[in-house]
Every structure is written in C-alpha cells, then in structure tokens.
PDB file of C-alpha atoms in Angstrom:
ATOM      1  CA  MET A 174      59.333   4.651  76.935  1.00 78.00           C
ATOM      2  CA  TYR A 175      57.384   6.611  74.372  1.00 91.00           C
ATOM      3  CA  GLN A 176      56.902  10.061  75.246  1.00 95.00           C
ATOM      4  CA  TYR A 177      55.099  13.086  74.060  1.00 95.00           C
ATOM      5  CA  VAL A 178      55.759  17.030  73.825  1.00 96.00           C
ATOM      6  CA  TYR A 179      52.783  19.393  75.261  1.00 96.00           C
ATOM      7  CA  VAL A 180      52.231  22.654  74.710  1.00 97.00           C
ATOM      8  CA  LEU A 181      49.695  25.432  77.832  1.00 97.00           C
ATOM      9  CA  LEU A 182      47.631  27.409  75.901  1.00 97.00           C
ATOM     10  CA  ASN A 183      46.314  30.538  76.874  1.00 97.00           C
ATOM     11  CA  PRO A 184      42.397  31.271  75.694  1.00 97.00           C
ATOM     12  CA  LEU A 185      42.190  34.691  76.926  1.00 96.00           C
ATOM     13  CA  MET A 186      45.060  35.247  74.258  1.00 96.00           C
ATOM     14  CA  LYS A 187      44.227  34.967  70.249  1.00 96.00           C
ATOM     15  CA  GLY A 188      46.988  35.635  68.163  1.00 95.00           C
ATOM     16  CA  GLU A 189      49.375  33.575  66.025  1.00 96.00           C
ATOM     17  CA  TRP A 190      51.765  32.024  66.817  1.00 96.00           C
ATOM     18  CA  ILE A 191      54.009  29.061  64.752  1.00 96.00           C
ATOM     19  CA  TYR A 192      56.321  26.573  65.836  1.00 96.00           C
ATOM     20  CA  LYS A 193      57.696  24.729  62.478  1.00 95.00           C
ATOM     21  CA  ASN A 194      54.698  23.043  61.071  1.00 93.00           C
ATOM     22  CA  LYS A 195      52.428  23.478  64.266  1.00 95.00           C
ATOM     23  CA  GLU A 196      50.077  26.080  64.165  1.00 96.00           C
ATOM     24  CA  PHE A 197      48.261  28.428  67.515  1.00 96.00           C
ATOM     25  CA  LYS A 198      45.396  30.655  67.650  1.00 97.00           C
ATOM     26  CA  ILE A 199      45.808  30.859  70.633  1.00 96.00           C
ATOM     27  CA  GLN A 200      49.266  31.570  73.227  1.00 98.00           C
ATOM     28  CA  PRO A 201      51.253  28.610  74.179  1.00 98.00           C
ATOM     29  CA  PHE A 202      52.385  29.937  77.551  1.00 97.00           C
ATOM     30  CA  TYR A 203      54.495  26.211  78.495  1.00 97.00           C
ATOM     31  CA  VAL A 204      55.983  23.454  77.084  1.00 97.00           C
ATOM     32  CA  GLY A 205      56.445  20.158  78.474  1.00 95.00           C
ATOM     33  CA  ILE A 206      57.681  16.369  77.966  1.00 95.00           C
ATOM     34  CA  GLY A 207      56.051  13.358  79.619  1.00 91.00           C
ATOM     35  CA  VAL A 208      53.435  10.000  79.648  1.00 91.00           C
ATOM     36  CA  GLY A 209      51.161   9.362  80.204  1.00 88.00           C
ATOM     37  CA  ARG A 210      48.664  11.480  82.377  1.00 84.00           C
ATOM     38  CA  ARG A 211      52.114  14.061  83.037  1.00 85.00           C
ATOM     39  CA  TYR A 212      49.890  16.909  80.797  1.00 82.00           C
ATOM     40  CA  LYS A 213      47.266  17.081  83.287  1.00 82.00           C
ATOM     41  CA  GLU A 214      49.306  17.599  86.391  1.00 83.00           C
ATOM     42  CA  HIS A 215      49.569  21.439  86.236  1.00 81.00           C
ATOM     43  CA  PHE A 216      45.556  21.323  86.353  1.00 78.00           C
ATOM     44  CA  ASN A 217      45.522  19.689  90.108  1.00 77.00           C
ATOM     45  CA  LEU A 218      45.331  22.649  91.997  1.00 71.00           C
ATOM     46  CA  ASN A 219      45.570  21.817  94.515  1.00 70.00           C
ATOM     47  CA  ARG A 220      49.744  20.025  94.173  1.00 62.00           C
ATOM     48  CA  GLY A 221      51.024  23.568  94.981  1.00 55.00           C
ATOM     49  CA  LYS A 222      53.183  22.835  97.298  1.00 59.00           C
ATOM     50  CA  TYR A 223      55.151  21.128  95.761  1.00 64.00           C
ATOM     51  CA  GLU A 224      55.209  23.192  92.501  1.00 70.00           C
ATOM     52  CA  SER A 225      58.410  25.708  92.108  1.00 76.00           C
ATOM     53  CA  ASN A 226      56.821  27.103  88.767  1.00 87.00           C
ATOM     54  CA  PHE A 227      54.552  29.929  90.671  1.00 87.00           C
ATOM     55  CA  THR A 228      53.323  32.093  87.554  1.00 92.00           C
ATOM     56  CA  LYS A 229      52.591  28.881  86.007  1.00 92.00           C
ATOM     57  CA  ARG A 230      51.068  27.853  88.050  1.00 90.00           C
ATOM     58  CA  ASN A 231      49.316  31.317  89.219  1.00 91.00           C
ATOM     59  CA  LEU A 232      48.485  31.740  85.661  1.00 94.00           C
ATOM     60  CA  ILE A 233      47.035  28.057  85.465  1.00 93.00           C
ATOM     61  CA  LYS A 234      44.443  27.966  88.514  1.00 91.00           C
ATOM     62  CA  LYS A 235      43.568  32.162  87.518  1.00 94.00           C
ATOM     63  CA  LEU A 236      42.422  31.009  84.761  1.00 95.00           C
ATOM     64  CA  ILE A 237      40.382  28.424  85.725  1.00 92.00           C
ATOM     65  CA  GLN A 238      39.209  30.070  88.512  1.00 92.00           C
ATOM     66  CA  ASN A 239      37.774  32.995  85.417  1.00 93.00           C
ATOM     67  CA  HIS A 240      36.186  29.609  83.573  1.00 94.00           C
ATOM     68  CA  THR A 241      39.299  29.375  80.982  1.00 94.00           C
ATOM     69  CA  PRO A 242      41.194  26.438  81.546  1.00 93.00           C
ATOM     70  CA  PRO A 243      44.030  26.113  79.494  1.00 95.00           C
ATOM     71  CA  ILE A 244      43.757  24.085  76.387  1.00 95.00           C
ATOM     72  CA  CYS A 245      46.202  21.279  76.312  1.00 95.00           C
ATOM     73  CA  VAL A 246      48.028  20.174  73.100  1.00 95.00           C
ATOM     74  CA  LYS A 247      49.964  17.495  72.269  1.00 95.00           C
ATOM     75  CA  ILE A 248      51.906  18.340  69.660  1.00 97.00           C
ATOM     76  CA  TYR A 249      54.024  15.142  68.988  1.00 97.00           C
ATOM     77  CA  GLU A 250      53.142  11.601  70.426  1.00 96.00           C
ATOM     78  CA  ASN A 251      55.276   8.906  70.094  1.00 96.00           C
ATOM     79  CA  ILE A 252      58.876  10.004  70.388  1.00 96.00           C
ATOM     80  CA  THR A 253      62.029   9.207  72.179  1.00 95.00           C
ATOM     81  CA  LYS A 254      62.591  10.936  75.333  1.00 94.00           C
ATOM     82  CA  LYS A 255      66.398  12.426  73.784  1.00 95.00           C
ATOM     83  CA  SER A 256      63.218  13.793  70.658  1.00 96.00           C
ATOM     84  CA  ALA A 257      61.448  15.098  72.874  1.00 96.00           C
ATOM     85  CA  LYS A 258      63.990  16.992  74.796  1.00 96.00           C
ATOM     86  CA  ILE A 259      65.402  18.631  72.186  1.00 97.00           C
ATOM     87  CA  ILE A 260      62.048  20.054  70.758  1.00 97.00           C
ATOM     88  CA  GLU A 261      61.515  21.332  74.191  1.00 97.00           C
ATOM     89  CA  MET A 262      64.403  22.841  73.984  1.00 97.00           C
ATOM     90  CA  ASP A 263      63.600  24.448  70.575  1.00 97.00           C
ATOM     91  CA  PHE A 264      60.582  25.710  71.478  1.00 98.00           C
ATOM     92  CA  ILE A 265      61.940  27.761  74.138  1.00 97.00           C
ATOM     93  CA  LYS A 266      64.898  28.580  72.258  1.00 97.00           C
ATOM     94  CA  LYS A 267      62.066  30.388  69.570  1.00 97.00           C
ATOM     95  CA  PHE A 268      59.653  31.461  71.936  1.00 97.00           C
ATOM     96  CA  GLY A 269      61.469  32.553  75.275  1.00 97.00           C
ATOM     97  CA  LYS A 270      60.979  32.197  78.631  1.00 96.00           C
ATOM     98  CA  LEU A 271      58.811  35.190  80.851  1.00 95.00           C
ATOM     99  CA  ILE A 272      61.188  34.191  83.495  1.00 92.00           C
ATOM    100  CA  ASP A 273      64.761  36.383  81.630  1.00 93.00           C
ATOM    101  CA  LYS A 274      62.804  38.694  80.172  1.00 94.00           C
ATOM    102  CA  THR A 275      63.277  37.201  76.697  1.00 95.00           C
ATOM    103  CA  GLY A 276      59.623  35.570  75.387  1.00 96.00           C
ATOM    104  CA  ILE A 277      56.834  34.121  76.634  1.00 97.00           C
ATOM    105  CA  LEU A 278      56.697  31.256  77.869  1.00 97.00           C
ATOM    106  CA  THR A 279      56.445  30.032  81.906  1.00 96.00           C
ATOM    107  CA  ASN A 280      58.485  27.468  81.855  1.00 95.00           C
ATOM    108  CA  ILE A 281      61.964  28.074  84.280  1.00 94.00           C
ATOM    109  CA  THR A 282      64.540  26.572  82.740  1.00 93.00           C
ATOM    110  CA  ASP A 283      65.928  26.475  79.229  1.00 95.00           C
ATOM    111  CA  GLY A 284      64.103  22.660  78.683  1.00 94.00           C
ATOM    112  CA  GLY A 285      65.900  19.331  78.486  1.00 89.00           C
ATOM    113  CA  ASP A 286      66.569  18.676  81.884  1.00 80.00           C
ATOM    114  CA  GLU A 287      64.611  16.367  84.034  1.00 59.00           C
ATOM    115  CA  THR A 288      63.902  18.025  87.456  1.00 53.00           C
ATOM    116  CA  LYS A 289      65.926  20.548  88.031  1.00 47.00           C
ATOM    117  CA  CYS A 290      63.250  23.106  88.562  1.00 48.00           C
ATOM    118  CA  ASN A 291      61.542  20.991  90.417  1.00 47.00           C
ATOM    119  CA  MET A 292      63.573  19.997  93.267  1.00 49.00           C
ATOM    120  CA  LEU A 293      63.450  22.499  96.482  1.00 49.00           C
ATOM    121  CA  GLY A 294      66.045  23.886  97.521  1.00 51.00           C
ATOM    122  CA  GLY A 295      69.145  21.945  97.785  1.00 50.00           C
ATOM    123  CA  ASP A 296      71.440  22.441  93.919  1.00 52.00           C
ATOM    124  CA  ASN A 297      68.481  24.193  92.410  1.00 53.00           C
ATOM    125  CA  PRO A 298      69.498  27.618  90.680  1.00 55.00           C
ATOM    126  CA  HIS A 299      66.084  29.110  91.326  1.00 54.00           C
ATOM    127  CA  SER A 300      65.899  28.282  94.701  1.00 58.00           C
ATOM    128  CA  LYS A 301      66.305  31.441  96.955  1.00 63.00           C
ATOM    129  CA  LYS A 302      67.042  31.116 100.745  1.00 70.00           C
ATOM    130  CA  VAL A 303      64.433  31.598 102.850  1.00 73.00           C
ATOM    131  CA  TYR A 304      64.496  33.200 106.808  1.00 74.00           C
ATOM    132  CA  GLN A 305      62.061  32.180 109.178  1.00 77.00           C
ATOM    133  CA  TYR A 306      61.337  34.237 112.191  1.00 77.00           C
ATOM    134  CA  SER A 307      59.466  34.026 115.359  1.00 78.00           C
ATOM    135  CA  LEU A 308      56.496  36.930 115.557  1.00 79.00           C
ATOM    136  CA  ASN A 309      58.345  38.846 117.792  1.00 79.00           C
ATOM    137  CA  GLY A 310      61.104  39.159 115.432  1.00 79.00           C
ATOM    138  CA  ASN A 311      63.657  36.836 116.285  1.00 79.00           C
ATOM    139  CA  PHE A 312      65.152  34.927 113.931  1.00 77.00           C
ATOM    140  CA  ILE A 313      64.719  30.801 113.894  1.00 80.00           C
ATOM    141  CA  ARG A 314      66.463  29.100 111.166  1.00 76.00           C
ATOM    142  CA  LYS A 315      67.857  29.262 107.907  1.00 71.00           C
TER     143      LYS A 315
END
C-alpha cells in the first residue's frame, strides 16, 4: 500500500522554511507518514489519552481553541513505505526536534519508526515511571 508524508503547520508562525523543493510560509511543527485518514487523527482531541506526544497534542489543542487550527499539507503522495520513512527522517534531521533542543518539530523520535513513540510504558525510551499514592500519601504501586 502506498503512503504519504504530511506536515502539520502552525498558522500563527509566519516565516520561510524550505525542504528540498517545498516552501512553507507557515512554520512546520510535526511531520508524519500515513495512509488513508491518518493525518486527520491529530485533530481528534478525544484521542488524547492514547497520545504520547503531549507537546504536539497541546499545541494542536491550543490552536483549535484559538480558532486557528493547524494546517496539514501532504508533501509527498503515492510513495513506498521505505521512501516515506526516509523522507520523514530527513525532514526531522533538517528541522530538528524540540524534545532534544535541536530544532522546531514536536516529533519525539528521529522518524522512520513504526510506533515507538506511541507505545505506553514498556520498552518506550520516552516513558517515565509513574508512582501511584493514596490521598493519605501511602504508596500504592508503580
């Protein structure tokens, strides 16, 4: 099945960002790959409990609440999964990530991965241990 590469843009941030032959007058803040309606999933604020990228989710929520929803642009379509992953990784490398202070994107990983950043707990390198306490301050569980 063919994939596409899409970019989410912040309409409040004007400027000029160039990726290969693609020019953006609005700042990119996330790049992803998908099929079908994948790119639209970001705009469903009810799926937040399954979203591990809180920076991206909070920005989308803020933009929607301010009546300036993010703009989604498919920058490449009808490409192989391998090509989509390469483009995603290259885009992230060019613009950098907020999480590691290398750039402007809210992506958590360097791209090209399946679902590492969407896994909750377990082997996800971005997960943190959570400790649960009672209202009295007694430890319940990890």
